[in-house]
Short mmCIF file of N, CA and C in Angstrom, two decimals:
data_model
loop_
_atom_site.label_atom_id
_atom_site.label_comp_id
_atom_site.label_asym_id
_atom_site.label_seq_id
_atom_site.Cartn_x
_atom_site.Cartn_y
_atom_site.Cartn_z
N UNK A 227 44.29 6.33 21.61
CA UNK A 227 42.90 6.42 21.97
C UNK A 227 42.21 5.11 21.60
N UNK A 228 41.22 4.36 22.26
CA UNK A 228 40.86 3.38 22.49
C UNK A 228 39.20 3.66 21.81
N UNK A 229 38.85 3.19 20.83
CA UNK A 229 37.27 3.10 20.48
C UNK A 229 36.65 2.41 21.14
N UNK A 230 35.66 2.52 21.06
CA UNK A 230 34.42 1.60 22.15
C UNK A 230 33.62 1.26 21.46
N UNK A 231 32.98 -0.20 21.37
CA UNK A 231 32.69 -1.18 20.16
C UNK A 231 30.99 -1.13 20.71
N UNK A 232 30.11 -1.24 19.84
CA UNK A 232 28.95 -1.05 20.42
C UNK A 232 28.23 -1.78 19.56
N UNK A 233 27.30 -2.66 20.18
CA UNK A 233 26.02 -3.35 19.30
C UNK A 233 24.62 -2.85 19.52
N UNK A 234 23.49 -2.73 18.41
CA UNK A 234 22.52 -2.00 18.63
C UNK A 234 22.00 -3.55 18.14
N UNK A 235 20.75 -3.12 18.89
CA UNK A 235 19.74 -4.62 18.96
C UNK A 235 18.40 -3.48 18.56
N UNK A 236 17.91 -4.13 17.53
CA UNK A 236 16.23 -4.03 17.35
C UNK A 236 15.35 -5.08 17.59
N UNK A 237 14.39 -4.12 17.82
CA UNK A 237 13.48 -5.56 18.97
C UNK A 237 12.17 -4.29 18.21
N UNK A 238 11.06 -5.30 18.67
CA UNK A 238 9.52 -4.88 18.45
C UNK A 238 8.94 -4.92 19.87
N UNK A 239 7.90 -3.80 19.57
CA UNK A 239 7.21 -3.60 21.10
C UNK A 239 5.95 -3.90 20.53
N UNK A 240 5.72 -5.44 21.44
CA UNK A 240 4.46 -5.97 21.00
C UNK A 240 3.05 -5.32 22.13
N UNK A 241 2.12 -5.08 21.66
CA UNK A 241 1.17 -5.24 23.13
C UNK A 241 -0.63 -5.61 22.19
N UNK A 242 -1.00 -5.42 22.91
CA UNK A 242 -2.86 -5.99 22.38
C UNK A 242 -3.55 -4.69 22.70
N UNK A 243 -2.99 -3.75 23.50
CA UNK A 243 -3.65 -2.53 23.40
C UNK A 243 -3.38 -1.39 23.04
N UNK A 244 -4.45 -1.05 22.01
CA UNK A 244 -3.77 0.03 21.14
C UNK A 244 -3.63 1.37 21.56
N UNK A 245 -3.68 1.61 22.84
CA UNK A 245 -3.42 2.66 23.57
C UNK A 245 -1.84 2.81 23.94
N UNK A 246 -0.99 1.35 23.57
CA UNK A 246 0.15 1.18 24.13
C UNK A 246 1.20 2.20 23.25
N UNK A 247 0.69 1.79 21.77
CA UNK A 247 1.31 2.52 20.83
C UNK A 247 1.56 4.08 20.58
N UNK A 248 0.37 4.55 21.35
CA UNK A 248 0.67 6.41 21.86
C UNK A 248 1.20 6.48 22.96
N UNK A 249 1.59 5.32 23.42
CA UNK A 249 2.17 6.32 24.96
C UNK A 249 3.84 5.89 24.90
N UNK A 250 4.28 5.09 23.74
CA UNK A 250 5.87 4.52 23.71
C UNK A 250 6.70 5.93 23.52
N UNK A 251 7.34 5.80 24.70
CA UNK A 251 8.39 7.46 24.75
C UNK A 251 9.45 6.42 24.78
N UNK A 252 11.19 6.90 24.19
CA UNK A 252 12.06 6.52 24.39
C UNK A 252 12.07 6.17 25.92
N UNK A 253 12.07 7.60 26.96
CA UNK A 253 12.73 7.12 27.88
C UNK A 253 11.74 6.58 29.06
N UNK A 254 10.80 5.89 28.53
CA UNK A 254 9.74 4.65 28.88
C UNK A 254 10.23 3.40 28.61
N UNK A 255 10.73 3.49 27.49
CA UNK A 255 11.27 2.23 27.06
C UNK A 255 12.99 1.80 28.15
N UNK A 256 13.42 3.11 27.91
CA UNK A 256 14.42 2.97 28.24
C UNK A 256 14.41 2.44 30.09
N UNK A 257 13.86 2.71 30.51
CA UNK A 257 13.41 2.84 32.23
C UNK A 257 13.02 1.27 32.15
N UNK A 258 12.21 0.83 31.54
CA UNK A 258 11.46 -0.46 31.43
C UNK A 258 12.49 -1.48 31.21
N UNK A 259 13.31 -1.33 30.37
CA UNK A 259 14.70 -2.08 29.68
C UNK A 259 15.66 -2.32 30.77
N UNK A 260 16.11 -0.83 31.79
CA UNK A 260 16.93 -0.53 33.28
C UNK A 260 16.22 -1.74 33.77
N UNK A 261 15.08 -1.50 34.52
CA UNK A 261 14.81 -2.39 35.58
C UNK A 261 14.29 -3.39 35.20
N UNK A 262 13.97 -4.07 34.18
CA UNK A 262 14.30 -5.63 33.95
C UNK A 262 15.13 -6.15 33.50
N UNK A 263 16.55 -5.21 33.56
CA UNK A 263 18.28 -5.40 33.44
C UNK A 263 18.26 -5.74 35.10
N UNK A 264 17.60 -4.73 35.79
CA UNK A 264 18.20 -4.70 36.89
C UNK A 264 17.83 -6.66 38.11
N UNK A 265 16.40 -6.43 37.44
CA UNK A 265 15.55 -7.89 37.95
C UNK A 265 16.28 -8.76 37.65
N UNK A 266 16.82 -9.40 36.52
CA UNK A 266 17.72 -10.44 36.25
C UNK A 266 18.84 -10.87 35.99
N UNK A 267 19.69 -9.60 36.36
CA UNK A 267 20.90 -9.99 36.83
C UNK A 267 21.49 -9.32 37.31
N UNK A 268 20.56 -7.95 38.44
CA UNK A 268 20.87 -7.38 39.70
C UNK A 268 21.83 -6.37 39.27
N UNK A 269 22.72 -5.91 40.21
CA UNK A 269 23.27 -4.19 40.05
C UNK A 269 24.45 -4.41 38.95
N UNK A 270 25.32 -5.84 39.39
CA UNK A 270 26.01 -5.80 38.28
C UNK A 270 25.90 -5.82 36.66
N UNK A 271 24.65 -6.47 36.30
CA UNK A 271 24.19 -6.59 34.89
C UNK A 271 23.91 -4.63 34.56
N UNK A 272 22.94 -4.56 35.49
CA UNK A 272 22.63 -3.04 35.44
C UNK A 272 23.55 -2.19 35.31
N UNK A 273 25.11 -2.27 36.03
CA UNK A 273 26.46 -1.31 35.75
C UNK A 273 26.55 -1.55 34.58
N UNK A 274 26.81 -2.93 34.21
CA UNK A 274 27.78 -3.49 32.73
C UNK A 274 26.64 -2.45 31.64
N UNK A 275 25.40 -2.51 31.71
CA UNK A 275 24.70 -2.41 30.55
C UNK A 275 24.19 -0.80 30.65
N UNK A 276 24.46 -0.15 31.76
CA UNK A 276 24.25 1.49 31.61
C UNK A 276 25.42 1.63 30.89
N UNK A 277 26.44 1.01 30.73
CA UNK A 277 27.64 2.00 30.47
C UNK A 277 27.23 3.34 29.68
N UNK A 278 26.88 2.56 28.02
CA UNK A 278 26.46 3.48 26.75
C UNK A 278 25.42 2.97 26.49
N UNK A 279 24.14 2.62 27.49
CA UNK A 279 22.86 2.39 26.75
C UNK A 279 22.47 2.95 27.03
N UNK A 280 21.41 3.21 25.53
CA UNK A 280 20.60 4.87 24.86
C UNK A 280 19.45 3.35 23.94
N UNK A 281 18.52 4.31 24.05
CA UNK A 281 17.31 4.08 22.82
C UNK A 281 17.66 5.37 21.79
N UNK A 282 18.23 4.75 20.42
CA UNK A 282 18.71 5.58 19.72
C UNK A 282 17.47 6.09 18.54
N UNK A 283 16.56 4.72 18.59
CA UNK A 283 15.27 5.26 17.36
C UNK A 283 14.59 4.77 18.43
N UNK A 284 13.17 5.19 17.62
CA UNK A 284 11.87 4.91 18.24
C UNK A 284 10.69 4.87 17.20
N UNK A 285 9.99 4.01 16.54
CA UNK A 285 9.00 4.08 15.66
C UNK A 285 7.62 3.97 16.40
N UNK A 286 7.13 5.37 17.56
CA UNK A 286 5.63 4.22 18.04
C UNK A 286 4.52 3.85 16.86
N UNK A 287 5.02 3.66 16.14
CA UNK A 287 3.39 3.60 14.79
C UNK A 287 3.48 2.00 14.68
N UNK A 288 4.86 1.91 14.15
CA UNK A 288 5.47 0.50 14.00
C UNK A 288 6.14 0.05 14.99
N UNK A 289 6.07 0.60 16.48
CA UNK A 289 6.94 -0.30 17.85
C UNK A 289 8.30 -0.48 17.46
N UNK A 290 8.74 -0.11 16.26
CA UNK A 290 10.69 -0.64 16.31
C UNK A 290 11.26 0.48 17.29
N UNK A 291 12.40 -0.10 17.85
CA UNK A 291 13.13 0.42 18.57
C UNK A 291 14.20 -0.40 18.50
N UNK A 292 15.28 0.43 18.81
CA UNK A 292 16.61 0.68 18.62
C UNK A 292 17.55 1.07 19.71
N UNK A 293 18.37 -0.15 20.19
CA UNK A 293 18.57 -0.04 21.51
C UNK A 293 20.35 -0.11 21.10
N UNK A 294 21.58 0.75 21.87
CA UNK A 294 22.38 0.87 21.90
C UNK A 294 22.90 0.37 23.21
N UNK A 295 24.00 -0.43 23.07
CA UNK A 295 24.93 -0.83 24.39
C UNK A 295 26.15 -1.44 23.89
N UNK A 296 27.62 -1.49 24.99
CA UNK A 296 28.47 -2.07 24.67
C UNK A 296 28.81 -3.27 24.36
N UNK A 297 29.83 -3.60 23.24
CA UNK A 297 29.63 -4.86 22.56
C UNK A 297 29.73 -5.97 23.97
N UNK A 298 30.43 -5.49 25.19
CA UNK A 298 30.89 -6.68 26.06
C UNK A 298 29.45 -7.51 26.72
N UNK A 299 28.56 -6.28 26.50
CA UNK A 299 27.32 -6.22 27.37
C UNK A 299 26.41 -6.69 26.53
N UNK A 300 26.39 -6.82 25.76
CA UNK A 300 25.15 -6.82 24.77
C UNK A 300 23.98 -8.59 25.29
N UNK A 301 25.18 -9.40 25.31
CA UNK A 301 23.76 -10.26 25.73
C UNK A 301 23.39 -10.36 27.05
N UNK A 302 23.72 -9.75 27.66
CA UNK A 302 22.90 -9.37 29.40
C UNK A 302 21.40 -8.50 28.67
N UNK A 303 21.78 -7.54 28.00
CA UNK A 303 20.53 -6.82 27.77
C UNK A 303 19.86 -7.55 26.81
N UNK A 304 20.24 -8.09 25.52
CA UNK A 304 19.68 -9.80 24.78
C UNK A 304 18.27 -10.64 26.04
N UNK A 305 18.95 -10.79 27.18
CA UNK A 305 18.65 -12.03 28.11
C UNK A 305 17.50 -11.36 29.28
N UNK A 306 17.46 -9.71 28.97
CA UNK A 306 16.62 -9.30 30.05
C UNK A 306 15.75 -8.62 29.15
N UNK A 307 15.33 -8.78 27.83
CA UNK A 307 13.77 -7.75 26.92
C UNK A 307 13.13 -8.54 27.20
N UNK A 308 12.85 -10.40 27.70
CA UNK A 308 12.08 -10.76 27.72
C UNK A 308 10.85 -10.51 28.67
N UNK A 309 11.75 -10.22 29.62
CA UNK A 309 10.72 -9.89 31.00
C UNK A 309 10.46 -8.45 31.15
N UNK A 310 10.38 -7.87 29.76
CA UNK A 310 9.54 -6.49 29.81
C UNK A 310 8.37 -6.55 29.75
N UNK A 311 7.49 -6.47 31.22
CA UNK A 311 6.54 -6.64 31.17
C UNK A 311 5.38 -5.78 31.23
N UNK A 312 5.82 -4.24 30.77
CA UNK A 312 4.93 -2.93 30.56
C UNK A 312 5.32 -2.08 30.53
N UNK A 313 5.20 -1.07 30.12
CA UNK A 313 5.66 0.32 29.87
C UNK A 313 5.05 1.20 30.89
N UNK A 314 5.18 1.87 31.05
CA UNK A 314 5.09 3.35 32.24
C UNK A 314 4.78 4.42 31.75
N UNK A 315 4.30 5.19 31.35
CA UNK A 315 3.63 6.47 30.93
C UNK A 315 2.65 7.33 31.09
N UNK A 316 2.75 8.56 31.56
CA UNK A 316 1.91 9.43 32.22
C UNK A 316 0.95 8.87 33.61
N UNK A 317 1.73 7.62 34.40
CA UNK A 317 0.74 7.75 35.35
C UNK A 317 -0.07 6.13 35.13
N UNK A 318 0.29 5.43 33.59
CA UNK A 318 -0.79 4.25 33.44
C UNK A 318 0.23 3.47 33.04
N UNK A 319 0.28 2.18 33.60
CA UNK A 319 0.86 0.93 32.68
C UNK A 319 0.02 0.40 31.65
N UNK A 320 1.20 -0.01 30.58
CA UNK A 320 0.55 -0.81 29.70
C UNK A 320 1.47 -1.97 29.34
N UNK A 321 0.43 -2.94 29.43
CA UNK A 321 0.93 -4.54 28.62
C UNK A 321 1.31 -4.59 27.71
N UNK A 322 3.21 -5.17 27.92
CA UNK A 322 3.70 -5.35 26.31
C UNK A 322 4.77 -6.02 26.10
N UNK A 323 5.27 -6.51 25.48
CA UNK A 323 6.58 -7.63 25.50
C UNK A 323 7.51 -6.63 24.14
N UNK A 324 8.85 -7.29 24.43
CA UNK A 324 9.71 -6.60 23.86
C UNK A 324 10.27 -8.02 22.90
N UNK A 325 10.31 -8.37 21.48
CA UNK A 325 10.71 -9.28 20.70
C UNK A 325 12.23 -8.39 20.13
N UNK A 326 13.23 -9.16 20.08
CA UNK A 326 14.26 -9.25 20.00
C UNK A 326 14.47 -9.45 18.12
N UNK A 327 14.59 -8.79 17.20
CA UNK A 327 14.74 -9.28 16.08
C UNK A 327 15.85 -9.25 15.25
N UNK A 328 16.91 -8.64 15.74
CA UNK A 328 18.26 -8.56 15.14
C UNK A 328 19.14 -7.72 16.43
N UNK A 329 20.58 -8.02 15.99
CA UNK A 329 21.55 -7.34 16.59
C UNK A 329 22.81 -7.77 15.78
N UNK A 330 23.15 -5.90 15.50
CA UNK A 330 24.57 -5.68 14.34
C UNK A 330 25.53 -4.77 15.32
N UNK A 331 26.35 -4.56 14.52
CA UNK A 331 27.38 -3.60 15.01
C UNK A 331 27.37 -2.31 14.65
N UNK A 332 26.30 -2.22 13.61
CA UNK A 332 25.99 -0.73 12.65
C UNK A 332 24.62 -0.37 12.97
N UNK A 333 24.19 0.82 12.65
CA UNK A 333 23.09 1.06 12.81
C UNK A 333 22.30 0.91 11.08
N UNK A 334 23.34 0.54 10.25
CA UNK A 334 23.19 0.67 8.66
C UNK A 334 22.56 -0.64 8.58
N UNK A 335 23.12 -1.77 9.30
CA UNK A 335 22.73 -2.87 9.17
C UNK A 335 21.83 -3.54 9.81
N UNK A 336 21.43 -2.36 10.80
CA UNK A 336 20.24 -3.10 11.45
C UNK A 336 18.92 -2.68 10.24
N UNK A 337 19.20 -1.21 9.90
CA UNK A 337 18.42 -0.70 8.89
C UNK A 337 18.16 -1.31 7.45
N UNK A 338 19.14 -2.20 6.92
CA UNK A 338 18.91 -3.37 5.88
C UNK A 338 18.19 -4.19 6.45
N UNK A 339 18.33 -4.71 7.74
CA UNK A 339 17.61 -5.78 8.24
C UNK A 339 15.82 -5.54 8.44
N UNK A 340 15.79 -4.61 8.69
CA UNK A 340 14.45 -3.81 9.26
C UNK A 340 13.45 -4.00 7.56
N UNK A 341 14.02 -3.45 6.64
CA UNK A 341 14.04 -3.56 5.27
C UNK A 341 13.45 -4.60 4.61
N UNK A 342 14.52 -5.87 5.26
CA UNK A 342 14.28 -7.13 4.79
C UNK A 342 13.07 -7.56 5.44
N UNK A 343 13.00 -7.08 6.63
CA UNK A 343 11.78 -8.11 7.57
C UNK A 343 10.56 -7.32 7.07
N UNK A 344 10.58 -5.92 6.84
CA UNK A 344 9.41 -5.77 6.55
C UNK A 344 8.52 -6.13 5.06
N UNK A 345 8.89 -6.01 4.34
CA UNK A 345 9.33 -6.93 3.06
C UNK A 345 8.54 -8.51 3.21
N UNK A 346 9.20 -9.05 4.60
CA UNK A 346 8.76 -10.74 4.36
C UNK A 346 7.09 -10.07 5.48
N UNK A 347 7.05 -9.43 6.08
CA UNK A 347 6.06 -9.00 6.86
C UNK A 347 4.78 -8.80 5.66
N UNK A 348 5.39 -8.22 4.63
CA UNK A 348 4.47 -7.52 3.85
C UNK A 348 3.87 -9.14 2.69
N UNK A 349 4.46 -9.58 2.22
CA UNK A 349 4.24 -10.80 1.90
C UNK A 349 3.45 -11.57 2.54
N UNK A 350 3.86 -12.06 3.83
CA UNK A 350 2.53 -13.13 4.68
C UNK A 350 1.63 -12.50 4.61
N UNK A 351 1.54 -11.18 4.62
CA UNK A 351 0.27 -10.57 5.13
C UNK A 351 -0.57 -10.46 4.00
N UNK A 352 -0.05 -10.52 2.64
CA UNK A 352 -1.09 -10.95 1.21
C UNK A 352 -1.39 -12.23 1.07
N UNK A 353 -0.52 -13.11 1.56
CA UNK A 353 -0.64 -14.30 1.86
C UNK A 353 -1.58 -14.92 2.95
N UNK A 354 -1.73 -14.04 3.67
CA UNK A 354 -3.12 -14.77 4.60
C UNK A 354 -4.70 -13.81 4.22
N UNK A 355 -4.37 -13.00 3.24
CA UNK A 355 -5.78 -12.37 2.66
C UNK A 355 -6.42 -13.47 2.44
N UNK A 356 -7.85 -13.42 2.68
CA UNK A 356 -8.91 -14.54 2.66
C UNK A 356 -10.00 -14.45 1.67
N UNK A 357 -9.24 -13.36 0.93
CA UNK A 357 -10.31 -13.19 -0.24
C UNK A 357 -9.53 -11.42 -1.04
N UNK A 358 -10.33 -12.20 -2.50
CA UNK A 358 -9.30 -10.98 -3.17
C UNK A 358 -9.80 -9.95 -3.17
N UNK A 359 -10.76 -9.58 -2.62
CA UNK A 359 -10.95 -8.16 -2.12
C UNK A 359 -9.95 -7.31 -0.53
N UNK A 360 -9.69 -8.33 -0.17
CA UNK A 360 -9.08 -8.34 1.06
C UNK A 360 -7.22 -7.53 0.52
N UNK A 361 -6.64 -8.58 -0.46
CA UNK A 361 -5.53 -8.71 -1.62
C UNK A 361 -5.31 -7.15 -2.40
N UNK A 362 -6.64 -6.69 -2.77
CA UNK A 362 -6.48 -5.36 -3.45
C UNK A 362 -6.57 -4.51 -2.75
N UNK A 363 -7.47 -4.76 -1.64
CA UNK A 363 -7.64 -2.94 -0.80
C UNK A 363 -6.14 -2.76 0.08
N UNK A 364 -5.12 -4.40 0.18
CA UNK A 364 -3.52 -3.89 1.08
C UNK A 364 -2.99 -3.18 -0.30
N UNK A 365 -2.79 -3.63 -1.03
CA UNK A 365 -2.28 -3.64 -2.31
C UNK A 365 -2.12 -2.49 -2.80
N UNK A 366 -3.77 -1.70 -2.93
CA UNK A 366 -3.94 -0.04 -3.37
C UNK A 366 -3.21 0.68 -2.03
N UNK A 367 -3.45 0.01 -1.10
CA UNK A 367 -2.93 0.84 0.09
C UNK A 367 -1.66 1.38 0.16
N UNK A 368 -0.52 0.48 -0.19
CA UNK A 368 0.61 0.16 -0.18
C UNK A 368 1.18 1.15 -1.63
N UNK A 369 0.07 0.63 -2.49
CA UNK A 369 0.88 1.81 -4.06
C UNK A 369 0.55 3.34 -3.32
N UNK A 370 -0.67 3.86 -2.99
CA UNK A 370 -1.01 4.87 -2.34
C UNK A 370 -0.09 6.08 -1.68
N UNK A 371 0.63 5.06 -0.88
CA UNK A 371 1.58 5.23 0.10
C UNK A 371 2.67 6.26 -0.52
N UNK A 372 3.36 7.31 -0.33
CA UNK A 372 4.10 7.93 -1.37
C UNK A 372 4.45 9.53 -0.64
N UNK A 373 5.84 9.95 -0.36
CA UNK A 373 6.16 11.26 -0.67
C UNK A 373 5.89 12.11 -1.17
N UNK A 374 5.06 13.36 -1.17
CA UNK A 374 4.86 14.29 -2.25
C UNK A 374 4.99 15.70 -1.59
N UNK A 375 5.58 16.46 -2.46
CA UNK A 375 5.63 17.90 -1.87
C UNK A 375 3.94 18.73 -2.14
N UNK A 376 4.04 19.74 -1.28
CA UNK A 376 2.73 20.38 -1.55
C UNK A 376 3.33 21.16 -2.64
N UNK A 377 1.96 21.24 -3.11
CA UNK A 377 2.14 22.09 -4.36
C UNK A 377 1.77 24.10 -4.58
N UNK A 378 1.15 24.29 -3.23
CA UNK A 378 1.00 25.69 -2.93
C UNK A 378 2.26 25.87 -2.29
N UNK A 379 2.77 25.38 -1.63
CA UNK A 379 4.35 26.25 -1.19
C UNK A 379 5.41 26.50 -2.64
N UNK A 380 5.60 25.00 -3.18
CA UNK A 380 6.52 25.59 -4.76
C UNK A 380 6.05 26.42 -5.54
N UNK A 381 4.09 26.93 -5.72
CA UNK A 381 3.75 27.62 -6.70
C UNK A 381 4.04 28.89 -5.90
N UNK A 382 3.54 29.22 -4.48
CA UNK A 382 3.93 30.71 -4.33
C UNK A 382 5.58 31.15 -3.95
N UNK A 383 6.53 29.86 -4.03
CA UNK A 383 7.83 30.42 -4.71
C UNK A 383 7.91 31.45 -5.54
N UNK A 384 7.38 30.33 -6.67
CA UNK A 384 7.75 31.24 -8.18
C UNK A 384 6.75 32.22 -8.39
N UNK A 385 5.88 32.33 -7.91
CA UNK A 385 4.89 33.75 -7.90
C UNK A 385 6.26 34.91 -7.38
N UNK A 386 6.52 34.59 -6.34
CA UNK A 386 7.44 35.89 -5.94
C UNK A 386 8.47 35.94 -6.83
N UNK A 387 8.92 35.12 -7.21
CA UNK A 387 10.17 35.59 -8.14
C UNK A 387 9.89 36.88 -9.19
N UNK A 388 8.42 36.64 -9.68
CA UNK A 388 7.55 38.14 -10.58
C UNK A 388 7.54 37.39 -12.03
N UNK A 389 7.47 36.00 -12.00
CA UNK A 389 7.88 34.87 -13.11
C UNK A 389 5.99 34.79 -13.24
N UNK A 390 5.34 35.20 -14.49
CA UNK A 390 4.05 34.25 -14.14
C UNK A 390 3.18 33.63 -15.29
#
């Protein structure tokens, strides 16, 4: 049996309107990705790169996306995000470019990478605060930020147990 080698590329979905960011569906992206495979390098790029391409994540808050295809194929679809030039959804286009920011062979390693960039993302962006009020309100934002369970679902657990 023969494995099939696959590279996932993360890219950012840039746009200026913030309407773009509620309407990013996978298979918007995915349709958008097809036919500007298909625009620049016609039916054959388009065979090579349907084989196994899937949009495997989707972040619309943060635009990451997570694009799956075969390792043979991978820079045909590399050579055609540039000319994504809008998304399709419910009926409205929207303006948006697709930035290219890594491509691994894992999905583990695109996820270190994602990690790292956001990290240096988070840095410039204290770095261009223009005043230290600007510095503390990302700052509190960021400690803020946090997992927590509710605390009425664990307390009426142990209420039923007859524990009180």
């Amino acid at each position: 049996m023969v494995r099939f080698k696959n590279r996932y590329v993360l890219c950012e979905v840039r746009s200026d309107d913030p309407r773009c960011r509620q309407c990013i569906e996978d298979r918007a992206v995915g349709l958008a990705v097809r036919d500007a495979i298909g625009r620049v390098h016609g039916d054959y790029g388009l065979a090579c790169c349907s084989i196994s391409f899937t949009v495997k994540y989707l972040n619309a808050y943060t635009g990451t996306v997570l694009l799956r295809c075969r390792k043979d194929s991978y820079r045909l679809l590399c050579s055609a995000l540039p000319f994504v030039r809008y998304l399709e959804s419910r009926g409205q286009r929207y303006p948006c470019s697709i930035n290219t920011l890594h491509v691994g062979g894992t999905i583990r390693t695109c996820q270190k990478f994602l990690i790292q960039y956001n990290r240096r993302q988070l840095v410039m962006l204290l770095q261009n605060c223009t005043n230290e009020e600007e510095r503390q309100c990302i700052q509190k934002s960021l400690l803020s930020c946090s997992l927590t369970e509710e605390k009425s679902q664990s307390g009426d657990e142990e209420d039923d147990d007859g524990t009180e």
